[in-house]
XYZ file of C-alpha atoms in Angstrom:
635
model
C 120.825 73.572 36.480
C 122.479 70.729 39.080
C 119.661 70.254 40.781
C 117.343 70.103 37.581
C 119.532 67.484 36.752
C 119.556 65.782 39.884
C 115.800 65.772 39.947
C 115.747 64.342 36.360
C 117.742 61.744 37.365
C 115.998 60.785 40.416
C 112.550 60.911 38.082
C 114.355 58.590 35.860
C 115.360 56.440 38.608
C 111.978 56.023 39.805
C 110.379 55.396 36.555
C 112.407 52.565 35.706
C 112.186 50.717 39.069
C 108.139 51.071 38.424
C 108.047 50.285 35.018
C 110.801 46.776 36.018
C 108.360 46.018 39.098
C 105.323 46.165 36.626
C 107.163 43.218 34.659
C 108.069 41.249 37.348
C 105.000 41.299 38.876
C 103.183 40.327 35.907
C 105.625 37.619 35.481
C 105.588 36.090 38.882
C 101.290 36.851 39.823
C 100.440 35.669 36.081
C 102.755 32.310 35.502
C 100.665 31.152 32.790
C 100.377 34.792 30.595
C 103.862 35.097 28.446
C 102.611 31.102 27.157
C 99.687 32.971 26.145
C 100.865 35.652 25.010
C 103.328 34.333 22.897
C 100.520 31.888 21.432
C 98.762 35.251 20.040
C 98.871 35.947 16.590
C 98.829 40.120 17.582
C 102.444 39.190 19.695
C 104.067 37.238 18.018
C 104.862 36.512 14.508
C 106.593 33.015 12.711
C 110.014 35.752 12.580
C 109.652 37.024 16.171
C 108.246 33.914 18.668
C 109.605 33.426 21.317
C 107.971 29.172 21.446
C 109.406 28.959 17.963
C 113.185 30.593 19.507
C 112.593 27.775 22.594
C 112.119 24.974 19.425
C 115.423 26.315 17.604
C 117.286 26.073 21.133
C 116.406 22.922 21.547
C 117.891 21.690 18.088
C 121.030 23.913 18.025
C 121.940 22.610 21.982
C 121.545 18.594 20.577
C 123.583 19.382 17.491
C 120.832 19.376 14.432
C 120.531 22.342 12.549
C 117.881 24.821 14.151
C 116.482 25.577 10.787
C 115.412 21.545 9.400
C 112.088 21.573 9.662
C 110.654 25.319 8.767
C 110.007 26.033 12.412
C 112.970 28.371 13.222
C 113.227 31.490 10.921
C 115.194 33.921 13.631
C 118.522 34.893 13.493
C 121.663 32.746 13.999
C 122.926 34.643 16.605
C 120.542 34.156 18.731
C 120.782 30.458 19.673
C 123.579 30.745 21.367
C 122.574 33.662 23.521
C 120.177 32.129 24.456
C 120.971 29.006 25.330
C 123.019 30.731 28.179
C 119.484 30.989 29.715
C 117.916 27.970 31.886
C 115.008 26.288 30.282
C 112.502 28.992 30.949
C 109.752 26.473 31.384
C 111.733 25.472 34.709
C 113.693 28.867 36.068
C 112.018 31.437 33.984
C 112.992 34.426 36.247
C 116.497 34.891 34.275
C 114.821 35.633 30.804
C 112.110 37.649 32.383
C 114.830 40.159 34.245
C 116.445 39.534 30.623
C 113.706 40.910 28.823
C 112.592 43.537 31.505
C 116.342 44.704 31.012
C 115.772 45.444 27.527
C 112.626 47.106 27.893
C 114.682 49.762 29.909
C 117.334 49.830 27.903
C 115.169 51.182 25.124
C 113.557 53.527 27.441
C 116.625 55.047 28.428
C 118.052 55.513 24.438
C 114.218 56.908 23.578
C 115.349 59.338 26.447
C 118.393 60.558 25.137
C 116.665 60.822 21.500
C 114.112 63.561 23.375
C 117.009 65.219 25.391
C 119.032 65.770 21.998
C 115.889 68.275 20.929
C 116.488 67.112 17.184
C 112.713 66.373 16.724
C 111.789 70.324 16.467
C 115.466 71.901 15.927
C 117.973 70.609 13.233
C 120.825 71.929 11.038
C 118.468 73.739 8.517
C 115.260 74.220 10.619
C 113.808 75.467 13.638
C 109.638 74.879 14.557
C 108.278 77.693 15.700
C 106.662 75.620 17.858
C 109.851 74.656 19.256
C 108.730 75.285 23.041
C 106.158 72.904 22.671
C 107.410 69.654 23.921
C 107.439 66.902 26.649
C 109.849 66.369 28.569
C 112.208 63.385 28.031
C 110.991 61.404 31.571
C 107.704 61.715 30.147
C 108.334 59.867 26.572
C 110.204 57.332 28.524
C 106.798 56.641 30.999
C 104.855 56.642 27.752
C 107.209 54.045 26.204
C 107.270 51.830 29.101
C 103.617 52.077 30.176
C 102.212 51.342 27.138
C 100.271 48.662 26.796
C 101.521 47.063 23.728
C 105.042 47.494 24.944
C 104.339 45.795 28.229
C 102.580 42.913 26.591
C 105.492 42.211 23.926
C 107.726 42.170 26.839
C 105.774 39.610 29.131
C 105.177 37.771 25.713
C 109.293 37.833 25.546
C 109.095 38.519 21.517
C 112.718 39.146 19.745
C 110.850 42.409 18.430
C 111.875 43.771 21.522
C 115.499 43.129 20.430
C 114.844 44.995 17.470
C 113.357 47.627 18.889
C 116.213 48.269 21.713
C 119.160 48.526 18.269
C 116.597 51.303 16.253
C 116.189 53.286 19.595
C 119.721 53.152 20.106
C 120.574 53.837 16.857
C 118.707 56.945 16.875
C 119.862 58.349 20.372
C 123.624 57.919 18.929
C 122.902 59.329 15.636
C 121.706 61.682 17.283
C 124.563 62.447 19.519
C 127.297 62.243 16.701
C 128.554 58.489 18.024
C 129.435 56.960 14.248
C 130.396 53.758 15.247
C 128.229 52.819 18.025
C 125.648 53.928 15.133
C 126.724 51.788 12.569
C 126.400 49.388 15.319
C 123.347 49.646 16.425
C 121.936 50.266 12.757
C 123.430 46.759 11.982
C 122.194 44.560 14.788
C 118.745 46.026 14.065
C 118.613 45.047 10.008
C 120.205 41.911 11.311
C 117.696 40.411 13.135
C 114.781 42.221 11.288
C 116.080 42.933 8.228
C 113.335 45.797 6.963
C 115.617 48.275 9.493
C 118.223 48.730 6.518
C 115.798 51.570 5.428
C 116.465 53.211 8.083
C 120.347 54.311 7.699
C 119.707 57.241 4.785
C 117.770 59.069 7.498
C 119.367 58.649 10.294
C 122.871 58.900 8.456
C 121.228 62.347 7.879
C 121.142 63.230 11.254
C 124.377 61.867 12.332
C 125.534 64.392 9.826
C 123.424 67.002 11.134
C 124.702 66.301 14.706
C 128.408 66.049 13.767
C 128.416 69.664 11.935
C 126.385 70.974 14.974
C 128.752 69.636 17.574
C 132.236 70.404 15.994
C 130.556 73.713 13.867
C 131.902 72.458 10.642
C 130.653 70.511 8.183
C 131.849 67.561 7.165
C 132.972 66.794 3.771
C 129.887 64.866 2.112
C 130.935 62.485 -0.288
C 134.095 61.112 2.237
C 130.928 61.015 5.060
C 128.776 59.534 2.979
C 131.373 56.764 1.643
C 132.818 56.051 4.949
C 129.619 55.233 6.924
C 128.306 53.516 4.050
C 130.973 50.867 3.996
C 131.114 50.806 7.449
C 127.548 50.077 7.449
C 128.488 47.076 5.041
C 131.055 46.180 6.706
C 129.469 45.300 10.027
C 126.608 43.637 8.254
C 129.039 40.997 6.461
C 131.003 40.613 9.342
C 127.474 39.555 11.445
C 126.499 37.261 8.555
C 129.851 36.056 8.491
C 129.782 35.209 12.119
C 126.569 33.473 11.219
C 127.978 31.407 8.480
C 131.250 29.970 10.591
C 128.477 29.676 13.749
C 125.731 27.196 11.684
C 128.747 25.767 9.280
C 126.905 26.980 5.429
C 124.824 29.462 4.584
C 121.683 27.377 5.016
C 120.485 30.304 7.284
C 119.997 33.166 4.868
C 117.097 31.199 3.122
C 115.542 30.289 6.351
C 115.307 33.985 7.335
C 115.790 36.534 5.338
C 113.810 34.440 2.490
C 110.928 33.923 4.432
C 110.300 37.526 4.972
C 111.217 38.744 1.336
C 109.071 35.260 0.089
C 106.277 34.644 2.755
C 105.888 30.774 2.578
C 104.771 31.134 6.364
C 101.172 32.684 5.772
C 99.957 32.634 9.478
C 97.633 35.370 10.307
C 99.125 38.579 11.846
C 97.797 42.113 12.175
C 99.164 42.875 8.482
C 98.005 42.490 4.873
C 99.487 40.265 3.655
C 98.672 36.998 4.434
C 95.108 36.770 3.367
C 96.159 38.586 0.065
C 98.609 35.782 -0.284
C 96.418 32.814 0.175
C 93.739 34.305 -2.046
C 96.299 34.949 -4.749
C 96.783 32.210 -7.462
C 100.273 31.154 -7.783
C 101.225 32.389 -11.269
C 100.671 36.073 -9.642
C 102.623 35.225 -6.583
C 105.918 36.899 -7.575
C 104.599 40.064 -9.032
C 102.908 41.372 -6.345
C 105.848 39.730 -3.646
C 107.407 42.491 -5.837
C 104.789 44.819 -5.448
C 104.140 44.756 -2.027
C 107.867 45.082 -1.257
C 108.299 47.824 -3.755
C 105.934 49.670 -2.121
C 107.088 49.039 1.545
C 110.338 50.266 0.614
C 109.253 53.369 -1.751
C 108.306 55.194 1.497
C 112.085 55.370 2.582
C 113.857 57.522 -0.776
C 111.061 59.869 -1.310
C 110.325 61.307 2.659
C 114.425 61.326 2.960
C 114.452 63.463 0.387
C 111.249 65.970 0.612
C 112.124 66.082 4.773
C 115.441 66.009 4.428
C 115.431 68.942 6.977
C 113.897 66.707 9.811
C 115.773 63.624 9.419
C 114.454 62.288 12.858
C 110.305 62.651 11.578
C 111.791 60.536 8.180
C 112.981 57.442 10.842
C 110.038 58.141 13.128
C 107.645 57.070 9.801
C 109.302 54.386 8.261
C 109.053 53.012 11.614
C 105.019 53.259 11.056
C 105.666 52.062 7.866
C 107.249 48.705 9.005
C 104.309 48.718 11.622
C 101.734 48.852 8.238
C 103.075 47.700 5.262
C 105.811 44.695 6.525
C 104.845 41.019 5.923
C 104.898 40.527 9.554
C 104.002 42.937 11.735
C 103.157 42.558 15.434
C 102.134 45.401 18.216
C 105.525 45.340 18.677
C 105.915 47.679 15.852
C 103.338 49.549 16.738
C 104.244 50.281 20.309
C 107.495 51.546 18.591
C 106.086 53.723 16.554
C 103.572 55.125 18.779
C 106.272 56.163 21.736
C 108.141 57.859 19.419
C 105.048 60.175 17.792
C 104.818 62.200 21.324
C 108.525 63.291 20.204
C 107.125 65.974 17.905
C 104.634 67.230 20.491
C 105.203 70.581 18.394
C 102.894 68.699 15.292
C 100.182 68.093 18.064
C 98.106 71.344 17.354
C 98.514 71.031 13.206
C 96.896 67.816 13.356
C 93.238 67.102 12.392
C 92.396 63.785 12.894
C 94.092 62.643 16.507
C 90.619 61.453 17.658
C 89.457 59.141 14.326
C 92.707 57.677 15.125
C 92.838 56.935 18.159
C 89.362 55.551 18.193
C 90.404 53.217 15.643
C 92.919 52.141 17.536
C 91.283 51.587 20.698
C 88.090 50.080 18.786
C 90.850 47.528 17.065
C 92.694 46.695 20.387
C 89.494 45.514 21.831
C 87.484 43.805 18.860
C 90.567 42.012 17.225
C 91.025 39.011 19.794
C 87.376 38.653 20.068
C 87.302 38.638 16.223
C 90.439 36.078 16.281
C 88.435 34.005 18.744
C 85.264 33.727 16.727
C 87.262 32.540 14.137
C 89.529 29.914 15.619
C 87.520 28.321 18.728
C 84.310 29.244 18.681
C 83.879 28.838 15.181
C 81.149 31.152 13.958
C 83.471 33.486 12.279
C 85.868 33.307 8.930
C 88.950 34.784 8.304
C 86.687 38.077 7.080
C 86.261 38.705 10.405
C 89.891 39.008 11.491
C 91.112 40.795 8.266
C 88.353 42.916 8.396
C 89.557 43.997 11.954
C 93.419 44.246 10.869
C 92.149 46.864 8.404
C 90.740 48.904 10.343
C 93.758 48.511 12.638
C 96.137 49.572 9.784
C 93.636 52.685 8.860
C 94.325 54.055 12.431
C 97.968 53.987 12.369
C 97.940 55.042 8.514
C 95.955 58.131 9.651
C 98.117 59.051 12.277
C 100.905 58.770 9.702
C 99.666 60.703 7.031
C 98.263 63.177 9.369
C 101.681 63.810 11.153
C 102.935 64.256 7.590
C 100.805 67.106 6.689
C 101.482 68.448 10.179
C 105.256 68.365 9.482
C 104.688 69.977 6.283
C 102.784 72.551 7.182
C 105.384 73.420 9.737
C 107.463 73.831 7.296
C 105.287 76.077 5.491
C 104.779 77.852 8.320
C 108.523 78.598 8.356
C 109.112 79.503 4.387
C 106.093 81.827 4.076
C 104.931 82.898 7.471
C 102.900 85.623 6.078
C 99.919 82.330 5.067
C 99.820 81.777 8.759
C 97.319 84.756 8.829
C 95.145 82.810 6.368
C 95.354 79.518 8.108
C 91.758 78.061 8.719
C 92.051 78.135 12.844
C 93.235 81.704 12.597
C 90.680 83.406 9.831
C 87.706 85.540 10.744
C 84.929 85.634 7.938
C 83.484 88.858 7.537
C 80.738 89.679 9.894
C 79.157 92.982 10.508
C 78.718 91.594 14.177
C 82.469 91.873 14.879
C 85.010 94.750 15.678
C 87.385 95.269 13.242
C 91.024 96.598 14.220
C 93.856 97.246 12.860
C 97.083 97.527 14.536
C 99.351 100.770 13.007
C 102.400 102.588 14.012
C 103.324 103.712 17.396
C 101.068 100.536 19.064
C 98.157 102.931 17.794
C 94.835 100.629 16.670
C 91.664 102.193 14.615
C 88.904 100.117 15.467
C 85.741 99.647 12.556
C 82.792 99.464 14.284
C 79.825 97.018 12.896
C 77.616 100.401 11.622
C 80.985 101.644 10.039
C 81.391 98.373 8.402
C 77.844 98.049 6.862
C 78.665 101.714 5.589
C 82.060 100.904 4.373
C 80.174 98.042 1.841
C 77.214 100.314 1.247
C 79.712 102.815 -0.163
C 81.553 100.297 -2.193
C 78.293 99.959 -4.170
C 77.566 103.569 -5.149
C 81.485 104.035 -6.346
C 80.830 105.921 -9.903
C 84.003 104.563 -11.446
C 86.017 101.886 -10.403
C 89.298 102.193 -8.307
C 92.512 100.867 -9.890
C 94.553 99.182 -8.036
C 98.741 98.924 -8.545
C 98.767 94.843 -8.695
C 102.881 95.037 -8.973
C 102.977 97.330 -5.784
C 100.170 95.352 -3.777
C 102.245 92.086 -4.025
C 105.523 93.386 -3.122
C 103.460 94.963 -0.453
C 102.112 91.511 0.825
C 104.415 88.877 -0.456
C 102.452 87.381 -2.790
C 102.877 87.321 -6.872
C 100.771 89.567 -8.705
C 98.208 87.020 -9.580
C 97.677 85.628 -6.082
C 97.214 89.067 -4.946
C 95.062 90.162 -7.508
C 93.183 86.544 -6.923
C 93.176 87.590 -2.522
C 91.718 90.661 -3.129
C 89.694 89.966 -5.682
C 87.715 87.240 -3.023
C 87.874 89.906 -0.757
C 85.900 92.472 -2.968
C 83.461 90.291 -4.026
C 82.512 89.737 0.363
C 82.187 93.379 0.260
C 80.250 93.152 -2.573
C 77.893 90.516 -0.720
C 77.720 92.431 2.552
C 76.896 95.345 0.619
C 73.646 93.735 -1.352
C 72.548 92.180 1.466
C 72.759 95.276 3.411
C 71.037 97.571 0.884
C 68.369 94.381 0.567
C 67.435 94.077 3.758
C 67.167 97.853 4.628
C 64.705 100.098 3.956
C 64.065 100.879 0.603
C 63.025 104.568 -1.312
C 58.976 104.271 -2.011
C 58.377 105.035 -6.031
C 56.174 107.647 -7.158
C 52.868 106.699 -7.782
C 51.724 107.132 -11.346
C 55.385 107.912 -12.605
C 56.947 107.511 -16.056
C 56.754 104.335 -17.741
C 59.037 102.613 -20.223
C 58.365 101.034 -23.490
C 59.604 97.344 -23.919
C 62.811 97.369 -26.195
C 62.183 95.155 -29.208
C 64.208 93.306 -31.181
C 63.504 95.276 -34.460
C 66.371 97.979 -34.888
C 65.356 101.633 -34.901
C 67.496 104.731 -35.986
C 66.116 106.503 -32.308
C 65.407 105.190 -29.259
C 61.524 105.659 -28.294
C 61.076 108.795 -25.438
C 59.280 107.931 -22.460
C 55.634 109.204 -22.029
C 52.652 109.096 -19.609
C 51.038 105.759 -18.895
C 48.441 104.997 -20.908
C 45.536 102.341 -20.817
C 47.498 99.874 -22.834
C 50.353 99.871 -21.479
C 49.605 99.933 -17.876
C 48.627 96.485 -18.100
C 51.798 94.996 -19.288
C 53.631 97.215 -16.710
C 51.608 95.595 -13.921
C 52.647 92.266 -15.734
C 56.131 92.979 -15.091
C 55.667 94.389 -11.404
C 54.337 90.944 -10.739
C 56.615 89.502 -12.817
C 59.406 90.685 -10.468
C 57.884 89.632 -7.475
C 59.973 86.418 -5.691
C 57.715 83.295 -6.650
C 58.047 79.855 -6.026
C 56.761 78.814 -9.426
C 60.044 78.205 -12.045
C 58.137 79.655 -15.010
C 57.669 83.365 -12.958
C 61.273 83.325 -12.709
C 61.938 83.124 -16.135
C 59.812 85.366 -16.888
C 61.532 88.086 -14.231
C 64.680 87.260 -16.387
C 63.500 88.353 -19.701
C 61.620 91.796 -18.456
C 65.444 92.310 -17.446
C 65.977 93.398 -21.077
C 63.750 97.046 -20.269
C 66.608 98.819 -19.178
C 68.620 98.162 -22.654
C 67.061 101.336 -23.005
C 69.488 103.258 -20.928
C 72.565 102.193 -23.296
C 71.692 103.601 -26.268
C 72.490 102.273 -29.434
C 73.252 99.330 -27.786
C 69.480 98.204 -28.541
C 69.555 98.594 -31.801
C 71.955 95.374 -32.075
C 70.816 92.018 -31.823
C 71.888 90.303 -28.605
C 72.525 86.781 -28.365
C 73.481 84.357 -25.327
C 76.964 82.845 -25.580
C 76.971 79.388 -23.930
C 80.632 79.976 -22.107
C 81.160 78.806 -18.760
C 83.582 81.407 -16.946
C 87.109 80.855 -16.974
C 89.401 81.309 -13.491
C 89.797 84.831 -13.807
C 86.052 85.555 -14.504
C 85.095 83.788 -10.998
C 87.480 85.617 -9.172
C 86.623 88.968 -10.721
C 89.652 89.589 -11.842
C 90.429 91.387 -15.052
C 93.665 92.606 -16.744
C 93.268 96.119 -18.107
C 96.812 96.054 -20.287
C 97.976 98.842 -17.771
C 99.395 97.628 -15.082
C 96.237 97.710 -13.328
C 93.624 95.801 -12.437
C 89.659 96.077 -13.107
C 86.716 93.839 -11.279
C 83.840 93.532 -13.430
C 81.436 92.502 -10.679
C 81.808 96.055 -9.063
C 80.564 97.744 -12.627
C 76.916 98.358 -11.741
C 74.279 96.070 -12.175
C 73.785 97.951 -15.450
C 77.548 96.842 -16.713
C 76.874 93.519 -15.490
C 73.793 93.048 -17.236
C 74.555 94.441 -20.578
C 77.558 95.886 -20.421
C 79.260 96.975 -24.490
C 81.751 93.687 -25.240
C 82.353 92.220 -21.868
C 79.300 92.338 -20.251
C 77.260 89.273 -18.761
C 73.500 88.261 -18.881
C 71.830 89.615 -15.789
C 69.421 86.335 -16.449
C 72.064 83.848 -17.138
C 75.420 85.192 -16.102
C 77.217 84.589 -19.273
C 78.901 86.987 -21.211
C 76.820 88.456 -24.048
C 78.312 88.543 -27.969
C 77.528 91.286 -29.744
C 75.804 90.057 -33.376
């Protein structure tokens, strides 16, 4: 275990000296790129850029307020961090190690979020996929390899600020650390303000984390009131600090205002901005409402349906903010997408990895030729760029509702094992082709081969009565309620059913007896006896031979009609039943009639599509049309 450790540790070691020399390179060969960069509407944003910090600098260091103006819409705080720096236009190397610090930083708490193993094990559930995983030194790489991440950092965006206090947050939620939490949580909605939605979840997992560690529970309502002023607490005191730091309040309209109001409408990679400026003013406020209202309606209902995985609830609003906040950058996307490979477990219930990854590729590539059609070259509109961030927000918004259904089907997976059995990437349709076996006590199996199977149907079909089968004692048997079983093996009679016709079609078939009884047509007229069956005779072998090549498959609609109504001959073999008038009763058939499935009143249950093809065809009550498949009412 020591030297696993030690080996971690010197992986570690080396992945953050490559991932630092990376930056610095890029930093010292490239000059000119973070300027660029942080000109790029896909880097930065008016809340997050890193010229507009260097502008509020500038004022706060000669005494005017950083915020006259509209240029500087970043958090108080900030200014005099970062006036600590040297102009970075002259000695730029201090806020590039600065910023290459960070990036680390956040690699290292994304590390200890992996290590604590909360993304497939909690309090109250276990993946069975559990093994499935990467390790932490792998997450980390992805983190601080990817490309978005590495171009925020060169562009030397406050999102990476941001980012570094949720990452932390997380790794000491996860560890049971309430204040450095609280913290962490703080800082984060601080400078960004949408992180506030993050505290129910990830209170949920401190909670989870506490009761694992010291194997009691904590009282809920105290935990819950505690942290929450806390939480409070530290947020006033930062504003606070603000206040006495700028002398007023000024500040909170300058920030926090801009993002809840969006008077800066400079394109981004979200949508909003080009809803805005289409939108006439007397509509402005209702959907500001909207759109925030639905930004933050993400956060209540996953914490509460998932409130098992509390890590997977912070893992999606954090592709939320990345989708649905008024300014978004690849900043937030970069977050979101190191922490996905977390649930590596959710990998193999997902459908639609590659869609979204195209899209996201496709977007990465097309977007700042879009932008530059647009903007310089002119033969563009702003269609062409929104058009692209569209498509940009369907590939993240696929991966997110796609890890959803993964996460939920895990969970399914967990409450009724028995359905993974019927799960699509598991079930075998019936085929004669295939060998049937079936596992039984003492590790014995009895094996069906394909001829056995083709008899098994065949034999289904020439049952004289039908079996009855105990509904009550087949679900307790399987684990399902009485109507889903009777529903499951329902479908599974009528494939036998199938197999069987097409079985007894295809074969060989008995040759009839030349010159052999006839039968009269039944008529509609009633009759006190049924007319007997003689020898063929000159006038009626015609009409016979009608209906021989009346039955014959056709192509032409009217033939087939025809083969329908010569159906009505064998009303004969029921009797009395001909002596009735017959009519057609235009029902379509309800749930149970598709499935086959009929209630008997005893306990029992009774398929009608296993009656005969006499039953089915004119069966006394219940019976269905043999040319129409409706049920028949008896006049």
């Amino acid at each position: 275990m020591a030297v696993k450790q030690q080996n971690n540790t010197h992986q570690k070691l080396l992945l953050f000296g490559a991932a630092a020399a990376v930056r610095l390179l890029l930093f010292t060969v490239f000059p000119a790129l973070p300027d660029l960069l942080a000109g790029r509407v896909e880097v930065s944003t008016p809340v997050t850029s890193f010229k507009r910090l260097q502008e509020g600098v500038f004022l706060y260091t000669h005494n005017v307020s950083p915020y006259d103006g509209g240029v500087y819409h970043q958090a108080p705080l900030l200014l005099p961090l970062f006036s600590l720096f040297p102009s970075p236009a002259q000695a730029p190397l201090a806020t590039n190690i600065f910023y290459t610090i960070v990036d680390l930083l956040s690699a290292n708490a994304l590390a200890q979020v992996a290590e604590s193993g909360f993304a497939s094990v909690t309090r109250l559930f276990a993946s069975p996929r559990k093994d499935l995983k990467w390790s932490s030194t792998a997450i980390a790489a992805g983190f601080l390899f990817n490309p978005f991440t590495v171009l925020t950092c060169i562009a030397r965006s406050t999102s990476a600020l941001t980012n570094l206090f949720i990452l932390t947050a997380m790794a000491k939620a996860s560890q049971g650390a309430s204040f450095t939490f609280i913290l962490s949580t703080a800082f984060a909605s601080y400078f960004s303000m949408h992180p506030i939605l993050l505290f129910p979840p990830l209170m949920v997992l401190l909670y989870d984390a506490k009761t694992l560690k010291s194997k009691t529970a904590p009282n809920v309502t105290s935990f819950i009131t505690t942290h929450t002023l806390g939480f409070a607490g530290a947020i006033g005191a930062l504003l606070t600090g603000s206040a006495l730091l700028m002398d007023s309040w000024d500040f909170l309209s300058a920030t926090y205002g801009v993002r809840l109001l969006l008077p800066d409408l400079t394109p981004n990679v979200g949508l909003w901005w080009y809803f805005f400026i289409e939108m006439f003013d007397s509509f402005r406020e209702f959907f500001l409402g909207v759109f925030w209202l639905h930004a933050a309606s993400y956060m209540p209902g996953l914490t509460i349906r998932l409130h098992k995985q509390p890590l997977f609830v912070a893992c999606c609003l954090t592709g939320v903010f990345a989708i649905f906040t008024p300014y978004p950058s690849i900043a937030d996307a970069a977050l979101y997408l190191s922490l996905v490979p977390m649930f590596r477990h959710l990998f193999p219930l997902m459908r639609y990895t590659f869609l979204a990854s195209a899209s996201i590729l496709y977007t990465s590539f097309l977007g700042p030729a879009f932008y530059h059609l647009w903007i310089y070259a002119g033969s563009g509109n702003a269609n062409f760029f929104y058009a692209i961030t569209l498509v940009w927000s369907l590939g993240l918004s696929i991966i997110l509702g796609d890890s959803l259904y993964a996460a939920l089907r895990d969970e399914l997976d967990v409450e009724r094992p028995e359905l993974q059995a019927l799960a699509p990437t598991h079930f075998q349709t019936l085929n004669i082709h295939h060998i049937y076996k079936i596992n039984m006590a003492g590790n014995k199996e009895v094996s069906f081969s394909p001829r056995e199977m083709e008899v098994l149907a065949l034999a289904w079909q020439c049952m004289e009565t039908q079996p009855k089968i105990d509904m009550h004692k087949l679900a307790s048997l399987t684990g399902y309620t009485v109507g889903s079983a009777g529903v499951t093996f329902g479908k599974i009679k009528t494939k036998i059913k199938l197999l069987g016709e097409s079985l007894s079609t295809d074969g060989p078939t008995t040759p009839k007896k030349a010159g052999g009884p006839g039968r009269s047509k039944a008529t509609s007229t009633p009759t006190s006896t049924p007319k007997k069956r003689g020898p063929p005779t000159s006038s009626s072998t015609p009409a016979k031979r009608a209906r021989k090549g009346a039955r014959q498959p056709t192509s032409s609609p009217s033939e087939d009609v025809s083969a329908a109504d010569d159906d009505g001959d064998d009303d004969e073999d029921f009797g009395g039943l001909v002596d009735k008038k017959v009519k057609i009763k235009k029902e379509e058939p309800g749930f149970e009639e598709g499935s086959g499935f009929l209630e008997n009143g005893s306990g029992s249950a009774s398929y009608g599509f296993l009656d005969g093809i006499e039953n089915f065809g004119g069966g006394v009550g219940g019976g269905r049309n043999a040319a129409t498949g409706y049920r028949k009412s008896v006049a």
